[in-house]
PDB file of C-alpha atoms in Angstrom:
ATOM      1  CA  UNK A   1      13.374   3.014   6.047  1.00  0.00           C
ATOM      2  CA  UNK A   2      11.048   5.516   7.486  1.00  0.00           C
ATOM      3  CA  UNK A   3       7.506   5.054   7.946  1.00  0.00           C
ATOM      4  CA  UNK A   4       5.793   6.923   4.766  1.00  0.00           C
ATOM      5  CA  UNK A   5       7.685   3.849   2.878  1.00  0.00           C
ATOM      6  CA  UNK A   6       5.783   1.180   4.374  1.00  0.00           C
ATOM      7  CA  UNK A   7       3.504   0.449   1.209  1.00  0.00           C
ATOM      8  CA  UNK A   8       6.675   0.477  -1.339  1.00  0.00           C
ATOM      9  CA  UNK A   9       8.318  -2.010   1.086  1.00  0.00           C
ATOM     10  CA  UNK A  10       5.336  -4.305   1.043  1.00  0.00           C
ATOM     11  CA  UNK A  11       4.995  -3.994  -2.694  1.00  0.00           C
ATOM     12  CA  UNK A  12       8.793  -5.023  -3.206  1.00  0.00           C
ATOM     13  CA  UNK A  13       8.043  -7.592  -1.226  1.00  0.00           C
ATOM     14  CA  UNK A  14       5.360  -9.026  -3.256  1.00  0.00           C
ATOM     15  CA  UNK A  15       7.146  -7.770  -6.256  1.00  0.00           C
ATOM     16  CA  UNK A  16      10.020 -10.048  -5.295  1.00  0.00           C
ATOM     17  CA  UNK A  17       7.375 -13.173  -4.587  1.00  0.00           C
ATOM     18  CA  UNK A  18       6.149 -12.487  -8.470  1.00  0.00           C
ATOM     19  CA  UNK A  19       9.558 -12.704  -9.326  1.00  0.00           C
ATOM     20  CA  UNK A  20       9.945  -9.270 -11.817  1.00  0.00           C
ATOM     21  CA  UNK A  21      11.595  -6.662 -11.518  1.00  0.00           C
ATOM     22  CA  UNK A  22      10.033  -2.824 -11.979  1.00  0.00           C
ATOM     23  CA  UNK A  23      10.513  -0.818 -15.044  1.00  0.00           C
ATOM     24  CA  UNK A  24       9.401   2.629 -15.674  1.00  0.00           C
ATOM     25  CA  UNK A  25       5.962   3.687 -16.735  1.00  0.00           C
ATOM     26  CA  UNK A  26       6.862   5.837 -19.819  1.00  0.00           C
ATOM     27  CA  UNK A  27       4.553   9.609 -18.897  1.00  0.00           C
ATOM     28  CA  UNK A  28       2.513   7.923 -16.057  1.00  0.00           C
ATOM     29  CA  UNK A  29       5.259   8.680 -13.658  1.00  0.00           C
ATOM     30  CA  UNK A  30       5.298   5.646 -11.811  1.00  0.00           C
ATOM     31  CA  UNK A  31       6.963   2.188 -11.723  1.00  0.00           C
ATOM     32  CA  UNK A  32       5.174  -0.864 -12.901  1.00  0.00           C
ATOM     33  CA  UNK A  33       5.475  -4.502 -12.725  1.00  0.00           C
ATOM     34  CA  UNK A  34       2.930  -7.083 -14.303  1.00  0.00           C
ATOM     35  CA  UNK A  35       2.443 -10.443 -13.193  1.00  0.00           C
ATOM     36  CA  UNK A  36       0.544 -13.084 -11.581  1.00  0.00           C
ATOM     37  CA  UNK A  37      -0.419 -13.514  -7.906  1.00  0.00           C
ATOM     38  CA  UNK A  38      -2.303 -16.587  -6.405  1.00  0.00           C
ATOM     39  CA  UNK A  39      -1.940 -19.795  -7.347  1.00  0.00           C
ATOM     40  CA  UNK A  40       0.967 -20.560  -9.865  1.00  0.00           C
ATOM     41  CA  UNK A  41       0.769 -20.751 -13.759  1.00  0.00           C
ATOM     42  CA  UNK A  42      -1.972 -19.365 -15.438  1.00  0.00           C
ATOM     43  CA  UNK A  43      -4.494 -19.682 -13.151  1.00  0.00           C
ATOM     44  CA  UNK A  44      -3.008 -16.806 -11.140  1.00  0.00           C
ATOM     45  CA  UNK A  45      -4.613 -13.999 -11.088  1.00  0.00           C
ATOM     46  CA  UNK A  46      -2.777 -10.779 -13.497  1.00  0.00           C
ATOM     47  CA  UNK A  47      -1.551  -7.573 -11.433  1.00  0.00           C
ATOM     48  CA  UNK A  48      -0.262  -4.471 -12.080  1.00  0.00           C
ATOM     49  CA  UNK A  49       2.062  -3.390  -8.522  1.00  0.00           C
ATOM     50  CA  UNK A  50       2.826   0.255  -9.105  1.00  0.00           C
ATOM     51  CA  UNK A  51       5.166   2.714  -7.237  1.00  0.00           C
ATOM     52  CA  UNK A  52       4.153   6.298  -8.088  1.00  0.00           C
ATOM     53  CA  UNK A  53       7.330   8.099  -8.749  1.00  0.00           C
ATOM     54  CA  UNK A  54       5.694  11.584  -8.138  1.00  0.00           C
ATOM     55  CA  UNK A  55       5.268  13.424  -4.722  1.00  0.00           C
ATOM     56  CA  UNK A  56       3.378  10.895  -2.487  1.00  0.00           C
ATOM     57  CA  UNK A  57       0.826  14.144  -2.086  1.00  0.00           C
ATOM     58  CA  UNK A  58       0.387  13.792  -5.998  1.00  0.00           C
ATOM     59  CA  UNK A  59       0.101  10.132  -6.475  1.00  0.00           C
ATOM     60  CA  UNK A  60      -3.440   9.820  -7.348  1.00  0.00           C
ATOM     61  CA  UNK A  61      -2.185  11.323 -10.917  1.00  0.00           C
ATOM     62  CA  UNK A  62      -0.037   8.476 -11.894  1.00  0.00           C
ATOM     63  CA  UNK A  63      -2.388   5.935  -9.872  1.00  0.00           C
ATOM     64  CA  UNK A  64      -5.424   7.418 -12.131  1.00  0.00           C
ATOM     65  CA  UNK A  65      -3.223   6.885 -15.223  1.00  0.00           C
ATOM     66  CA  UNK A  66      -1.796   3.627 -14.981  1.00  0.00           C
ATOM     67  CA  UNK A  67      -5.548   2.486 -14.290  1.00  0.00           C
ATOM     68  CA  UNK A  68      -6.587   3.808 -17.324  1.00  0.00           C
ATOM     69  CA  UNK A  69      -3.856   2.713 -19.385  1.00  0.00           C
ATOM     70  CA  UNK A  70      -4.529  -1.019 -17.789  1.00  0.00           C
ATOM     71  CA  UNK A  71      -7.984  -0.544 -18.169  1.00  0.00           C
ATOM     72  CA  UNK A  72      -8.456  -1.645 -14.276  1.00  0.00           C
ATOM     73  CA  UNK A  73     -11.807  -0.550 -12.377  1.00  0.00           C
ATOM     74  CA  UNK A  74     -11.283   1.498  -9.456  1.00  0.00           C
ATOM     75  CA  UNK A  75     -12.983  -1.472  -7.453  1.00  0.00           C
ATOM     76  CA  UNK A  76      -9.787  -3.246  -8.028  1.00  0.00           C
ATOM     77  CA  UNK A  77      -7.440  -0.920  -6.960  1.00  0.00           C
ATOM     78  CA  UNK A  78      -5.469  -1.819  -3.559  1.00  0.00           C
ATOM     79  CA  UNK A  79      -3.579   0.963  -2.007  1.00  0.00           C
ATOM     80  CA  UNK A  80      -1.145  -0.262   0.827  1.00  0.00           C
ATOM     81  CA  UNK A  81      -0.148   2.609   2.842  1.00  0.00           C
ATOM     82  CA  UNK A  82       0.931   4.093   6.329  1.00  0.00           C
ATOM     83  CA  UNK A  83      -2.051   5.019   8.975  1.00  0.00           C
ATOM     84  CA  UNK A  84      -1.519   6.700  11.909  1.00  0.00           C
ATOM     85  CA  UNK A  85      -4.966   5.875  13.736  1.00  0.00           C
ATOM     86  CA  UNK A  86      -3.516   2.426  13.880  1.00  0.00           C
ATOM     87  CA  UNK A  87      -1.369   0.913  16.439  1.00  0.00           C
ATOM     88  CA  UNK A  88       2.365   0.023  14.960  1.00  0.00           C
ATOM     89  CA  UNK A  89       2.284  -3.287  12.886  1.00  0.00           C
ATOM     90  CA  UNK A  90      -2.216  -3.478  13.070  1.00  0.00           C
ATOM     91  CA  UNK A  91      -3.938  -4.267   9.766  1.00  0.00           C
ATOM     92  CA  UNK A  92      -7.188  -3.154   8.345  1.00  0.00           C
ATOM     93  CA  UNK A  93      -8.336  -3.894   4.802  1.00  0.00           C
ATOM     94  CA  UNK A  94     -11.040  -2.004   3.659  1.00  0.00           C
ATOM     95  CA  UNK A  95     -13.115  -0.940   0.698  1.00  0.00           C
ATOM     96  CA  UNK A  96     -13.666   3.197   0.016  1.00  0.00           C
ATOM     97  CA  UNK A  97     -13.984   5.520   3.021  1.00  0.00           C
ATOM     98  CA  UNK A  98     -12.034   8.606   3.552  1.00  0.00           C
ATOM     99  CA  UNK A  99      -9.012   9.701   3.627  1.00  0.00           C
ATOM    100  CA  UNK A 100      -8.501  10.206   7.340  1.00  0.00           C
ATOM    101  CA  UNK A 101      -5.863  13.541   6.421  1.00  0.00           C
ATOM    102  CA  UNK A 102      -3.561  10.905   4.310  1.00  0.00           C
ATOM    103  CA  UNK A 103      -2.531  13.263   1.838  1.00  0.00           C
ATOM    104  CA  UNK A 104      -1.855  10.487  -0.981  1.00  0.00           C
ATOM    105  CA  UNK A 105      -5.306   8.920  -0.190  1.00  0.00           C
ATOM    106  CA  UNK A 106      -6.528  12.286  -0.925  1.00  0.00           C
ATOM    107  CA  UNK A 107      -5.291  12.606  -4.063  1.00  0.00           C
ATOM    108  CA  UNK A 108      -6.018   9.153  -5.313  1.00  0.00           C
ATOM    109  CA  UNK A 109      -9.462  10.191  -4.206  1.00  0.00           C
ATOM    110  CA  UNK A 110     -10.257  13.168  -5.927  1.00  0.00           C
ATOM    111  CA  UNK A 111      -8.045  11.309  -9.108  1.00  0.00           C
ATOM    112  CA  UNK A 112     -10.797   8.584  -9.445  1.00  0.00           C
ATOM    113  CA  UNK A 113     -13.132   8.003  -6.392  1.00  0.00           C
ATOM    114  CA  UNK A 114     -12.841   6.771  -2.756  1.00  0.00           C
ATOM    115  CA  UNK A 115     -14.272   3.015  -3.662  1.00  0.00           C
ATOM    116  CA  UNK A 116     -10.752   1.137  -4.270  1.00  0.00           C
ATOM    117  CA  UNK A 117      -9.440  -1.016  -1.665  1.00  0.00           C
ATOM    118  CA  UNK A 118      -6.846  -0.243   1.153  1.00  0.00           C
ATOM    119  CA  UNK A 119      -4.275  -2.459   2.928  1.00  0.00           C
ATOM    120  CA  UNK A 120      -3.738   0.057   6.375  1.00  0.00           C
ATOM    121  CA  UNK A 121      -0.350  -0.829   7.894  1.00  0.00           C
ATOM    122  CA  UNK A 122      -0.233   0.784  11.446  1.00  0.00           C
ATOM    123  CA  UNK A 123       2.321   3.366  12.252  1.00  0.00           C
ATOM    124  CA  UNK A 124       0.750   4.291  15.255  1.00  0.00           C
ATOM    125  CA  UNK A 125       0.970   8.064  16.804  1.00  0.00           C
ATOM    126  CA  UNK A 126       3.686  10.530  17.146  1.00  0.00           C
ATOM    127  CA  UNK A 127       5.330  10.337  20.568  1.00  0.00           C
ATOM    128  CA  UNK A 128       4.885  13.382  22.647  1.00  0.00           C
ATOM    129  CA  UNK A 129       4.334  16.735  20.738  1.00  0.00           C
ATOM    130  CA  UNK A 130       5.840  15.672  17.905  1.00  0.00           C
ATOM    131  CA  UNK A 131       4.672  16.849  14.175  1.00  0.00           C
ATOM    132  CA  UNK A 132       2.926  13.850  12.584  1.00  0.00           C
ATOM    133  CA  UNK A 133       5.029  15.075   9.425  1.00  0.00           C
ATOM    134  CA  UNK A 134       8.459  14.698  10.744  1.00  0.00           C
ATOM    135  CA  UNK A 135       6.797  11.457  12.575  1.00  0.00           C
ATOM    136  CA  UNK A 136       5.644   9.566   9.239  1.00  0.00           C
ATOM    137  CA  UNK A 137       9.070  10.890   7.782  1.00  0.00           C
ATOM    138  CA  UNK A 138      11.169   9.832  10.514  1.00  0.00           C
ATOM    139  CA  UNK A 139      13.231   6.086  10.437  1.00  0.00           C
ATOM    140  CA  UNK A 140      11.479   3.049  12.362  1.00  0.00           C
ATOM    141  CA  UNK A 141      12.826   2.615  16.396  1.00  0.00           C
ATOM    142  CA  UNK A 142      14.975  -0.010  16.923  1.00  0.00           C
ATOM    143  CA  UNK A 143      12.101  -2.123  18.651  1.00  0.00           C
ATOM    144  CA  UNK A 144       9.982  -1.216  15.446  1.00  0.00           C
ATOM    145  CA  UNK A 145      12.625  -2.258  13.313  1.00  0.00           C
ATOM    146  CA  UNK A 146      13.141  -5.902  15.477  1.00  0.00           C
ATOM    147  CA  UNK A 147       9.391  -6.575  14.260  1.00  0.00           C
ATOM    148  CA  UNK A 148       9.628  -4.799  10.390  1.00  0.00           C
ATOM    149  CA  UNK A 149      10.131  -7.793   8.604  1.00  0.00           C
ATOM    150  CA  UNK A 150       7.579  -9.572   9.522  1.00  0.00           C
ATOM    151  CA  UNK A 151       5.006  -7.084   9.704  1.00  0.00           C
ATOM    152  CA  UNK A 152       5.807  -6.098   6.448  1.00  0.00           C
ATOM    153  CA  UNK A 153       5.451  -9.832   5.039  1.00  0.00           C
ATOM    154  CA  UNK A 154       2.135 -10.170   6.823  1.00  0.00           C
ATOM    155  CA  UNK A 155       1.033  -6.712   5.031  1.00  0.00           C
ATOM    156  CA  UNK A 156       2.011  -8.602   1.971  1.00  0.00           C
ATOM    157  CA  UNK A 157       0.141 -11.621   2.224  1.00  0.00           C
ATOM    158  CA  UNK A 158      -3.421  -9.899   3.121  1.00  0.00           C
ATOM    159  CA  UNK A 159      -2.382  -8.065  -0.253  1.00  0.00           C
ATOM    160  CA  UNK A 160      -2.442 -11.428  -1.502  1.00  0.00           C
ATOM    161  CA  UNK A 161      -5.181 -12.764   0.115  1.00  0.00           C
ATOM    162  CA  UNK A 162      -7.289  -9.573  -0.850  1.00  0.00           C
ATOM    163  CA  UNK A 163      -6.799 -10.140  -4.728  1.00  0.00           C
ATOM    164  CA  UNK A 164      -7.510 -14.009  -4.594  1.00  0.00           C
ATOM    165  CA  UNK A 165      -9.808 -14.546  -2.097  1.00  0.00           C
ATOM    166  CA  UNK A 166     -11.594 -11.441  -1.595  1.00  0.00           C
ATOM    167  CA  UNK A 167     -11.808  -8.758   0.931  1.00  0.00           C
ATOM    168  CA  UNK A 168     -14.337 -10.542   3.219  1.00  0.00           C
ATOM    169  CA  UNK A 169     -12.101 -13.384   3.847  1.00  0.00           C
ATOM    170  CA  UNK A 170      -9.099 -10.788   3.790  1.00  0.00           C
ATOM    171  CA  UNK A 171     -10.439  -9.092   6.709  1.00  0.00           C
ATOM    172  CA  UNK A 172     -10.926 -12.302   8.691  1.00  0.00           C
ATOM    173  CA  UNK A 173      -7.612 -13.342   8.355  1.00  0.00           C
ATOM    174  CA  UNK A 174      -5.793  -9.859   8.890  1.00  0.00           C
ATOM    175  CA  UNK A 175      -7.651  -7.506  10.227  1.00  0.00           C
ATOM    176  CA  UNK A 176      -6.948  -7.203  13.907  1.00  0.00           C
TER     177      UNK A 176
END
């Protein structure tokens, strides 16, 4: 469990909450699950959670895809992933913006705009001199790892709240 996984872990999680399981994406490279997220039965709102199967530098290809193929405007894209400008376990949800040298942000970027939504789960800075490469590649600390769980859940639920209630409300909630 190292720190570049952070967004697949929160989108098992809410995966899990849906209640599917992922299957592959046929040529977009990815792994998809449809379902419903908000309130229960119909009035839940559809989703499409996708894990792009390609290099995390290349995602924006299979991203791009599966949001054509689903027919999904890029306004309703969420992309949960690792920041480093953020202390360990902080949230920020935001609309568009840059891509702040996340290499998979920059690639869904130039795939199909910067205005889709982001779920920022902080990873904090590398210790020391440490490469930010081997950092975001390296396993969670023990005392990171005492806390995982529940940051990850709380990552998962502003997901939530972002699709049902909006990002304004989103951001009052969990951002921090």
């Amino acid at each position: 469990m190292n720190r570049h996984n952070v967004g697949f872990m929160v989108v098992d999680l809410l995966a899990e909450r849906i209640g599917g399981k992922f299957k592959r994406a046929g040529k977009a490279q990815a792994q998809v699950l449809e379902g419903r997220m908000g309130p229960v039965g119909p009035a839940g709102r559809r989703v499409i959670l996708a894990k792009p199967m390609s290099f995390m530098n290349l995602s924006g290809g299979p991203v791009n895809a599966l949001r054509d193929f689903y027919k999904v405007p890029v306004a309703n894209v969420v992309a949960v992933h690792d920041e480093l400008d953020i202390d360990y376990g902080t949230l920020r949800l935001k609309l568009g913006g840059g891509d702040n040298g996340h290499n998979g942000l920059k690639s869904m970027t130039k795939a199909m705009g910067a205005e889709y939504h982001r779920v920022r789960f902080g990873i904090g800075r590398p210790p020391g001199r440490m490469q930010v490469a081997d950092f975001v590649l390296k396993d969670f600390s023990s005392a990171e790892r005492k806390e995982l769980d529940y940051c990850v859940d709380r990552a998962a639920d502003a997901v939530e709240s972002l699709v049902s209630e909006g990002l304004e409300r989103a951001q009052s909630a969990y951002n921090s």
